[in-house]
Amino acid sequence: MTRPIHDFRLLRPQSVDAVIEARSMHENSRIVAGGTDLIVNLRRGIGRPSVLISLDGVEEIGQTFVSPDGARIGSGVTIAAVLADRELAAKFPALAAAAMTIAGPSHRNLATVGGNLCLDTRCIYYNQSEWWRASNGYCLKHRGEVCHVAPQGDRCHAVFSGDLAPALLVHGAEVELAGSGGRRRMPLADLYREDGRAHLTLADDEILVGVHLKHESLRSGYAKVRTRKAMDFPLAGVAVALDGNVGALRALRVALTGTNSCPVLLQGTDELLGKPVDEALLKSIDKLVQRQAQPVRTTLASANYRRLAAAGLARRLTDSLATGNASVS
Amino acid sequence: MSSQPPPRKQIVRMRVNGRWREDAVADHALLVDYLRETAGLTGTKTGCDGGECGACAVLVDGVAVPSCITLAARCDGHSVETIEGMAQGGRLHRLQKAFHEQLGAQCGFCTPGMIMAAEALLRKNPKPTEAEIRSALSGNLCRCTGYVKIVKAVQIAAEAGS
Ligand SMILES: Cc1cc2nc3c(=O)[nH]c(=O)nc-3n(C[C@H](O)[C@H](O)[C@H](O)COP(=O)(O)OP(=O)(O)OC[C@H]3O[C@@H](n4cnc5c(N)ncnc54)[C@H](O)[C@@H]3O)c2cc1C
Ligand code: SF4
Ligand code: FES
Ligand code: FES
């Protein structure tokens, strides 16, 4: 038998309200959607919730609605369902491109959009077996006192590695949250903070119910580098959305994953609007990415490699989208 | 540990390889352990410590999932298919036959997961290209074959039709 997970109670409420009520009633509880991140961590002894609240019975969050103006994607929609939705892919190309690179095909049948956006941060000192972490004295993120990546500091630099977030950020996504105080909507970027131990701004009793997207006719794409191309988290992942052509850009948004403790919507791209897409502009993008990507040694690949890779991907994607050759992925 | 109360169990109804069964299953039990320990179907393997290798792939409602990170209780009311359900009436399934004849299996540890992932592909896409086969099996690791003969076996099985 596989090493058993600790004992917990599994609740399967049927509505968003019932989920929130269960969350408020059970202090030491966790939400589980597809489980492809959480169950892996629980199997490794990371966290000991006494109650798991499964979202699989909540109908409201399991559907996608696409209209001429945009789309609403429920947080419980699977990555496989995102990939199967041609309308969504036509309106938001980066989203489908990113979804295609998430985990393996069998994971994508379980994995959800909400789980991907709320993915735990990752680090070579954290995503290890209990035995491995125990022999290393654990670390700041879980059970330990020191960060092995930056021992002088007092923060955790574990990296956010979800692929969907940057694709949704460049399409201006908003997230809809539900909690005991009611519902609220905010820009996706506000869901995150730069802290590897607490990278989500969700309140304890809040869950993500859906993502709202406005259709803006942007060309977009997503590309990532990873150690193993068949199936792996990004060492650096970049989404770009733009409007215009090589003569002049009318809109440009760039977002990163795999480099910081939260996904990064690149600041400063507005200053590049109206300019032709030439070597000077690509250099400016390269510089912006290199400044705002802040990888530290949380992966086997070096931090500098990840910074350079992010910059390179951003240049290449911008160039190919502007010239109309959107096949980079 | 004897000081702990026994885990909470629920009655779970699952259609396993076409036959409904009912078992008392602990909330924290994984589907792979339920299949191997409770249902006695040891064809499904565990090859890693969670989600990385594909050896545990089974079909739930016709699509492949990694059973080592799926809670058994969440399959209540659903249909699960394992490698044991593939041969019918003593005759090997076309994928089993092709894996055997094309030497798609060496040590055989990855084979049940490979075959279930390939079966999920062929049900959706009966005539896949080589790239589609490689993509569908991209979550399944094999330490022996080098994959060439696995891909060939799936191609031969696809040509053989259902
Ligand atoms: C081998 C392997 C490779 C992988 N490769 C990738 C990859 O390349 N790219 C990538 O992005 N991911 C990858 N993953 C991680 C994972 O499969 C995906 O990120 C997936 O989308 C997570 O979704 P889930 O529904 O399974 O999340 P779960 O595991 O169910 O949940 C993840 C976290 O989000 C929380 N959560 C889930 N839903 C909600 C909600 N609605 N509201 C609030 N909190 C919520 C949970 O409490 C948990 O903390 C990989 C996983 C494995 C095992
Ligand atoms: S960055 Fe430091 S504290 Fe965070 S998981 Fe890695 S070693 Fe632990
Ligand atoms: S045992 Fe399930 S993926 Fe390895
Ligand atoms: S045949 Fe041995 S692992 Fe694939």
XYZ file of C-alpha atoms and ligand atoms in Angstrom:
560
model
C 0.000 0.000 0.000
C 1.140 3.523 -0.622
C 2.169 5.444 2.478
C -1.230 6.512 3.830
C -2.215 10.161 4.046
C -3.124 11.277 7.565
C -6.728 10.688 8.538
C -9.199 13.439 7.621
C -12.889 13.910 7.001
C -14.021 14.591 3.459
C -17.025 16.893 2.996
C -18.704 17.314 -0.368
C -21.072 20.297 -0.111
C -23.362 21.037 -3.047
C -23.346 24.843 -3.139
C -20.954 27.769 -2.715
C -22.816 28.843 0.455
C -22.472 25.362 1.936
C -18.730 25.392 1.168
C -18.305 28.710 2.970
C -20.343 27.486 5.925
C -18.212 24.350 6.149
C -15.071 26.506 5.975
C -16.264 28.669 8.858
C -17.245 25.635 10.930
C -13.961 23.760 10.529
C -10.967 25.873 11.345
C -8.395 23.292 10.300
C -9.930 22.632 6.895
C -8.677 22.930 3.324
C -10.453 23.274 0.017
C -9.768 20.545 -2.514
C -10.723 20.921 -6.182
C -8.953 18.525 -8.587
C -6.481 17.623 -5.841
C -3.555 17.396 -8.269
C -1.572 19.864 -6.169
C -3.070 19.456 -2.696
C -3.171 15.653 -2.526
C 0.436 15.436 -3.716
C 1.438 17.767 -0.871
C -0.667 15.908 1.713
C 0.921 12.637 0.621
C 4.261 14.258 1.400
C 3.097 15.265 4.855
C 2.803 18.959 4.009
C -0.141 20.148 6.126
C -2.495 18.088 8.292
C -6.004 19.451 7.734
C -8.620 17.554 9.753
C -11.289 18.283 7.138
C -11.091 18.486 3.346
C -13.916 20.348 1.629
C -14.285 19.118 -1.909
C -15.669 21.433 -4.577
C -16.594 18.645 -6.987
C -20.299 18.731 -6.082
C -20.740 22.485 -6.553
C -22.567 22.930 -9.832
C -22.330 26.728 -9.975
C -18.560 26.727 -10.425
C -18.377 23.961 -13.009
C -19.370 25.844 -16.135
C -18.011 28.298 -18.682
C -20.155 30.917 -20.384
C -18.818 32.649 -23.474
C -20.596 35.664 -24.970
C -19.564 38.134 -27.682
C -18.379 40.485 -24.901
C -16.314 38.040 -22.931
C -16.448 34.964 -20.762
C -17.020 33.711 -17.250
C -15.085 30.581 -16.356
C -16.143 28.761 -13.192
C -13.318 27.966 -10.801
C -14.252 24.273 -10.929
C -13.909 24.014 -14.721
C -11.182 21.524 -15.563
C -8.116 22.348 -17.620
C -9.259 19.638 -20.070
C -12.583 21.485 -20.473
C -10.765 24.791 -21.077
C -8.764 23.053 -23.814
C -11.885 21.592 -25.398
C -13.587 25.016 -25.620
C -12.863 26.392 -29.083
C -14.703 29.677 -28.524
C -12.574 30.402 -25.476
C -9.388 29.577 -27.391
C -10.409 31.825 -30.284
C -11.061 34.819 -28.021
C -8.213 34.257 -25.548
C -5.429 32.373 -27.363
C -2.900 32.663 -24.517
C -5.305 30.832 -22.219
C -5.487 27.737 -24.410
C -1.732 27.884 -25.079
C -1.038 27.974 -21.328
C -3.600 25.261 -20.507
C -1.938 22.948 -23.023
C 1.311 23.089 -21.038
C -0.185 22.261 -17.617
C 0.901 18.925 -16.145
C 0.014 15.781 -18.164
C -3.185 14.792 -19.984
C -4.551 12.688 -17.114
C -3.923 15.472 -14.579
C -5.747 17.921 -16.820
C -8.913 15.811 -16.531
C -8.941 16.528 -12.770
C -7.068 19.833 -12.460
C -9.206 22.959 -12.257
C -8.841 26.631 -13.134
C -9.361 27.598 -9.453
C -6.750 25.120 -8.265
C -4.320 26.413 -10.846
C -4.794 30.039 -9.768
C -4.561 29.082 -6.072
C -1.656 26.676 -6.610
C 0.727 26.486 -3.670
C 4.148 28.036 -4.250
C 7.048 25.686 -4.979
C 10.675 25.222 -3.953
C 13.282 22.455 -4.148
C 13.429 22.481 -0.342
C 9.649 22.197 0.005
C 8.274 19.838 -2.680
C 10.030 16.859 -1.141
C 9.077 13.860 0.950
C 8.572 14.188 4.716
C 11.768 12.195 5.206
C 13.763 14.531 2.961
C 12.444 17.700 4.592
C 12.846 16.306 8.105
C 16.482 15.405 7.488
C 17.053 18.962 6.321
C 15.446 20.499 9.418
C 12.376 21.591 7.405
C 12.261 25.270 6.343
C 10.502 28.553 6.991
C 7.557 27.770 4.736
C 6.524 24.734 6.729
C 7.565 23.617 10.211
C 11.103 25.066 10.092
C 12.909 28.210 11.175
C 15.292 28.983 8.323
C 14.960 29.578 4.619
C 17.612 27.412 2.965
C 17.505 29.528 -0.190
C 18.159 32.865 1.531
C 19.184 32.021 5.123
C 19.840 35.643 6.090
C 16.335 36.799 5.267
C 13.084 36.265 7.082
C 10.832 35.577 4.129
C 10.072 32.597 1.955
C 10.876 32.921 -1.739
C 8.996 29.819 -2.928
C 7.898 30.462 -6.471
C 4.443 30.703 -8.011
C 4.382 28.290 -10.955
C 0.807 28.224 -12.227
C 0.594 28.566 -16.002
C -2.887 30.075 -16.324
C -2.373 33.216 -14.223
C -0.113 35.098 -16.666
C -2.383 34.205 -19.598
C -5.399 35.532 -17.689
C -3.511 38.631 -16.479
C -2.662 39.786 -20.011
C -6.342 39.437 -20.903
C -7.286 41.699 -17.999
C -9.087 39.000 -15.982
C -11.031 39.698 -12.824
C -11.721 37.097 -10.166
C -14.979 36.593 -8.315
C -14.644 35.546 -4.688
C -17.272 34.367 -2.218
C -16.969 34.421 1.556
C -19.125 34.807 4.626
C -19.155 38.563 3.995
C -20.663 38.073 0.523
C -19.183 38.230 -2.949
C -16.568 40.553 -4.381
C -14.771 41.046 -7.663
C -11.261 42.317 -8.148
C -8.460 42.304 -10.704
C -6.677 38.932 -10.778
C -3.384 40.642 -9.853
C -4.903 41.592 -6.478
C -5.367 37.908 -5.603
C -1.624 37.683 -5.030
C 1.149 39.081 -2.896
C 4.922 38.615 -3.110
C 5.311 36.201 -0.193
C 6.084 32.525 -0.745
C 4.438 31.524 2.533
C 1.197 33.457 2.016
C 0.952 34.371 -1.646
C -2.862 34.540 -1.780
C -4.898 37.453 -0.457
C -8.013 35.283 0.020
C -9.571 35.545 3.483
C -9.758 32.285 5.458
C -13.384 31.672 4.604
C -13.160 32.873 1.004
C -13.091 30.793 -2.133
C -12.598 31.615 -5.763
C -15.837 31.067 -7.663
C -14.927 32.232 -11.128
C -12.903 34.298 -13.549
C -14.345 37.078 -15.715
C -12.787 38.061 -19.007
C -13.619 40.932 -21.355
C -13.182 40.331 -25.055
C -10.771 42.942 -26.417
C -9.613 41.374 -29.706
C -6.025 41.066 -28.575
C -3.549 38.686 -30.153
C -1.944 36.673 -27.414
C 0.308 33.749 -26.677
C 2.060 31.885 -23.898
C 5.458 30.206 -23.779
C 7.461 28.554 -21.042
C 10.790 26.853 -20.470
C 10.934 23.779 -18.288
C 13.374 21.042 -17.404
C 11.296 18.267 -18.959
C 9.207 19.268 -21.935
C 6.750 16.355 -21.661
C 5.412 17.545 -18.311
C 6.831 20.115 -15.933
C 6.239 23.339 -14.079
C 7.673 26.473 -15.696
C 11.203 27.579 -14.834
C 9.918 30.745 -16.472
C 6.598 31.291 -18.226
C 5.538 34.360 -20.184
C 2.231 35.511 -21.628
C 1.965 38.428 -24.039
C -1.159 40.099 -25.423
C -1.033 42.932 -27.907
C -2.925 44.937 -30.449
C -1.358 46.697 -33.438
C 1.414 45.593 -35.734
C 5.134 45.976 -36.290
C 4.549 49.631 -37.297
C 3.089 50.594 -33.924
C 1.624 48.848 -30.889
C -1.767 49.969 -29.644
C -1.807 47.696 -26.596
C 0.842 45.576 -24.929
C 0.625 43.476 -21.803
C 3.237 41.029 -20.571
C 2.938 38.720 -17.551
C 5.337 36.267 -15.924
C 5.119 33.096 -13.885
C 7.779 30.834 -12.402
C 9.990 33.779 -11.464
C 8.509 35.369 -8.320
C 6.326 34.279 -5.406
C 3.335 35.596 -7.337
C 2.568 36.065 -11.013
C 3.791 39.430 -12.294
C 1.932 41.775 -14.646
C 4.834 43.709 -16.127
C 4.798 47.427 -15.319
C 5.999 50.027 -17.819
C 4.728 48.497 -21.059
C 2.380 51.464 -21.679
C 5.409 53.627 -22.401
C 6.139 51.426 -25.411
C 2.792 52.041 -27.114
C 2.816 53.853 -30.439
C 6.351 52.681 -31.135
C 7.407 50.279 -33.881
C 8.328 46.743 -32.896
C 12.055 46.881 -33.600
C 15.214 45.823 -31.812
C 15.071 48.876 -29.538
C 11.542 48.035 -28.373
C 12.381 44.385 -27.843
C 15.399 45.469 -25.815
C 13.175 47.648 -23.645
C 10.883 44.691 -22.973
C 13.898 42.546 -22.196
C 15.061 45.153 -19.659
C 11.647 45.484 -18.018
C 11.406 41.695 -17.611
C 14.932 41.376 -16.262
C 14.222 44.076 -13.693
C 10.850 42.774 -12.523
C 11.505 39.030 -12.635
C 13.095 38.161 -9.304
C 13.945 34.483 -9.359
C 15.969 33.082 -6.487
C 17.418 29.613 -6.245
C 14.195 27.694 -5.667
C 14.767 25.372 -8.641
C 17.684 23.271 -9.837
C 18.183 25.690 -12.729
C 20.026 28.869 -11.776
C 18.122 32.046 -10.987
C 19.995 33.930 -13.689
C 19.015 31.384 -16.321
C 15.348 31.816 -15.393
C 15.606 35.617 -15.569
C 17.266 35.491 -18.995
C 14.818 32.859 -20.228
C 11.837 34.995 -19.163
C 13.275 37.995 -20.997
C 14.018 35.923 -24.095
C 10.517 34.434 -24.173
C 8.953 37.886 -23.796
C 10.982 39.277 -26.706
C 10.239 36.321 -28.947
C 6.523 36.251 -28.201
C 6.125 40.008 -28.706
C 7.999 39.837 -31.994
C 6.054 36.882 -33.344
C 2.666 38.259 -32.287
C 3.426 41.679 -33.781
C 4.561 40.187 -37.073
C 1.431 38.065 -37.132
C 3.266 34.788 -36.683
C 1.625 33.639 -33.453
C 2.915 30.104 -33.588
C 5.409 30.481 -30.719
C 4.163 28.433 -27.793
C -1.000 4.382 16.036
C -3.325 2.720 18.492
C -4.210 5.932 20.368
C -5.949 7.386 17.322
C -9.626 6.765 16.622
C -10.249 4.621 13.572
C -10.631 6.645 10.353
C -14.125 7.698 9.338
C -15.532 5.481 6.635
C -18.361 5.990 4.160
C -20.173 3.514 2.002
C -18.920 4.069 -1.520
C -20.683 2.619 -4.568
C -18.465 2.275 -7.564
C -18.834 0.521 -10.878
C -15.511 -1.253 -11.246
C -14.860 -2.860 -14.638
C -18.594 -3.003 -15.320
C -19.736 -4.389 -11.967
C -21.190 -2.263 -9.188
C -19.710 -2.810 -5.769
C -20.221 -1.270 -2.370
C -17.482 -0.908 0.207
C -16.813 0.966 3.405
C -14.005 3.321 2.406
C -11.997 5.669 4.630
C -12.293 9.336 3.603
C -8.542 9.606 3.162
C -8.180 6.420 1.076
C -6.654 6.870 -2.359
C -8.313 5.309 -5.374
C -5.196 3.275 -6.139
C -5.237 1.713 -2.645
C -8.964 1.045 -2.856
C -8.467 -0.759 -6.172
C -5.438 -2.757 -5.064
C -6.298 -3.493 -1.433
C -10.092 -3.501 -1.267
C -11.052 -4.639 -4.745
C -7.965 -6.883 -5.074
C -7.116 -5.453 -8.498
C -3.344 -5.248 -8.307
C -2.806 -4.579 -12.009
C -2.796 -0.848 -11.280
C 0.674 0.123 -10.047
C 2.196 2.875 -7.927
C 5.497 4.044 -9.326
C 6.138 7.357 -7.561
C 5.184 9.294 -4.458
C 2.355 11.116 -6.167
C 1.312 12.222 -9.604
C 4.573 12.037 -11.503
C 4.797 8.755 -13.389
C 1.424 7.612 -14.744
C 1.808 3.963 -13.609
C -1.452 4.297 -11.643
C -3.589 5.620 -14.533
C -7.133 4.233 -14.614
C -10.254 5.433 -16.387
C -12.949 7.256 -14.424
C -16.066 7.760 -16.544
C -13.952 6.950 -19.583
C -11.137 9.465 -19.064
C -7.666 8.723 -17.691
C -6.812 9.959 -14.196
C -3.868 9.325 -11.865
C -5.421 7.105 -9.171
C -2.605 7.801 -6.694
C -3.779 11.389 -6.169
C -7.522 10.727 -6.481
C -9.558 10.143 -3.340
C -11.588 6.937 -3.597
C -14.596 8.540 -1.897
C -14.864 11.071 -4.718
C -15.531 8.235 -7.175
C -18.771 7.360 -5.396
C -21.391 6.755 -8.087
C -18.838 6.705 -10.892
C -17.473 4.101 -13.258
C -13.851 3.027 -12.908
C -11.962 0.859 -15.389
C -8.624 -0.810 -14.749
C -6.299 -3.026 -16.780
C -8.152 -6.092 -15.440
C -11.275 -4.980 -17.306
C -9.588 -4.852 -20.694
C -9.457 -8.519 -21.730
C -12.923 -9.862 -22.543
C -13.944 -13.525 -22.499
C -10.350 -14.662 -22.119
C -9.233 -12.685 -25.200
C -6.645 -9.970 -24.888
C -7.731 -6.423 -25.702
C -6.182 -5.092 -28.932
C -3.858 -2.802 -26.948
C -2.669 -5.680 -24.750
C -2.090 -7.822 -27.819
C -0.175 -5.073 -29.606
C 1.973 -4.276 -26.532
C 2.785 -7.976 -26.287
C 3.538 -8.497 -29.969
C 5.429 -5.241 -30.545
C 7.503 -5.665 -27.355
C 5.893 -2.530 -25.919
C 6.358 -4.028 -22.452
C 9.678 -5.031 -20.919
C 9.571 -5.110 -17.113
C 5.870 -4.313 -17.514
C 5.534 -1.979 -14.545
C 4.439 1.024 -16.601
C 2.320 -1.059 -18.971
C -1.086 -0.986 -17.209
C -0.902 2.824 -16.970
C 0.315 3.120 -20.564
C -2.503 0.921 -21.828
C -5.184 2.796 -19.894
C -3.858 6.169 -21.111
C -3.753 4.801 -24.674
C -7.279 3.409 -24.338
C -8.555 6.838 -23.227
C -6.929 8.314 -26.340
C -8.341 5.726 -28.782
C -11.879 6.147 -27.449
C -11.696 9.880 -28.204
C -9.542 9.694 -31.273
C -9.584 6.274 -32.988
C -6.953 7.214 -35.601
C -4.358 9.294 -33.763
C -1.165 10.578 -35.370
C 2.186 9.692 -33.834
C 2.357 13.177 -32.294
C -1.086 12.713 -30.749
C -0.047 9.353 -29.279
C 3.134 10.825 -27.830
C 1.179 13.729 -26.376
C -1.471 11.439 -24.827
C 1.256 9.339 -23.200
C 3.360 12.320 -22.107
C 2.397 11.794 -18.456
C 3.497 8.143 -18.451
C 7.096 7.269 -17.687
C 8.819 4.100 -18.888
C 12.325 3.268 -17.692
C 12.800 0.296 -20.052
C 11.531 0.583 -23.593
C 12.622 3.997 -24.811
C 8.989 4.581 -25.874
C 9.453 3.740 -29.581
C 7.848 0.316 -29.261
C 5.085 1.658 -27.027
C 4.127 4.225 -29.643
C 4.305 1.533 -32.332
C 2.052 -0.746 -30.272
C -0.577 1.975 -29.946
C -0.393 2.621 -33.707
C -0.857 -1.092 -34.460
C -3.770 -1.299 -32.002
C -5.400 1.727 -33.610
C -5.054 0.149 -37.043
C -6.599 -3.068 -35.720
C -9.733 -1.061 -34.806
C -12.047 -1.929 -31.935
C 3.329 15.895 -12.220
C 2.641 17.215 -12.103
C 2.955 18.210 -13.003
C 2.328 19.442 -12.914
N 2.648 20.391 -13.840
C 2.048 21.608 -13.779
C 2.370 22.605 -14.735
O 3.162 22.394 -15.646
N 1.779 23.807 -14.623
C 0.881 24.096 -13.632
O 0.366 25.206 -13.589
N 0.545 23.162 -12.726
C 1.098 21.921 -12.781
N 0.767 20.963 -11.858
C -0.060 21.328 -10.704
C -1.553 21.101 -10.829
O -1.835 19.909 -11.518
C -2.281 22.239 -11.540
O -1.778 23.478 -11.149
C -3.766 22.198 -11.313
O -4.411 23.149 -12.145
C -4.197 22.431 -9.878
O -5.606 22.381 -9.844
P -6.396 21.385 -8.873
O -7.835 21.625 -9.101
O -5.937 20.006 -9.013
O -5.922 21.991 -7.470
P -6.038 21.396 -5.999
O -4.902 20.510 -5.731
O -7.396 20.879 -5.729
O -5.870 22.757 -5.182
C -4.681 23.530 -5.235
C -4.754 24.622 -4.164
O -5.761 25.566 -4.498
C -6.757 25.643 -3.485
N -8.025 25.807 -4.202
C -8.498 25.021 -5.197
N -9.649 25.520 -5.701
C -9.915 26.653 -4.984
C -10.973 27.615 -5.016
N -11.976 27.531 -5.908
N -10.933 28.643 -4.141
C -9.909 28.749 -3.248
N -8.886 27.873 -3.174
C -8.884 26.832 -4.031
C -6.625 24.368 -2.684
O -7.034 24.553 -1.350
C -5.131 24.095 -2.791
O -4.428 24.836 -1.844
C 1.368 19.701 -11.908
C 1.050 18.687 -11.004
C 1.678 17.458 -11.087
C 1.317 16.394 -10.116
S 12.221 29.640 -0.310
Fe 13.127 29.115 1.676
S 11.419 29.090 3.140
Fe 10.547 29.070 1.076
S 10.205 26.900 0.643
Fe 12.245 27.393 -0.175
S 13.685 26.962 1.504
Fe 11.620 27.006 2.367
S 1.908 6.348 -9.014
Fe 0.408 7.726 -9.710
S 1.514 9.000 -10.993
Fe 3.074 7.739 -10.168
S 8.427 -1.570 -19.420
Fe 9.586 -1.236 -17.644
S 8.967 0.754 -17.052
Fe 8.051 0.523 -18.967
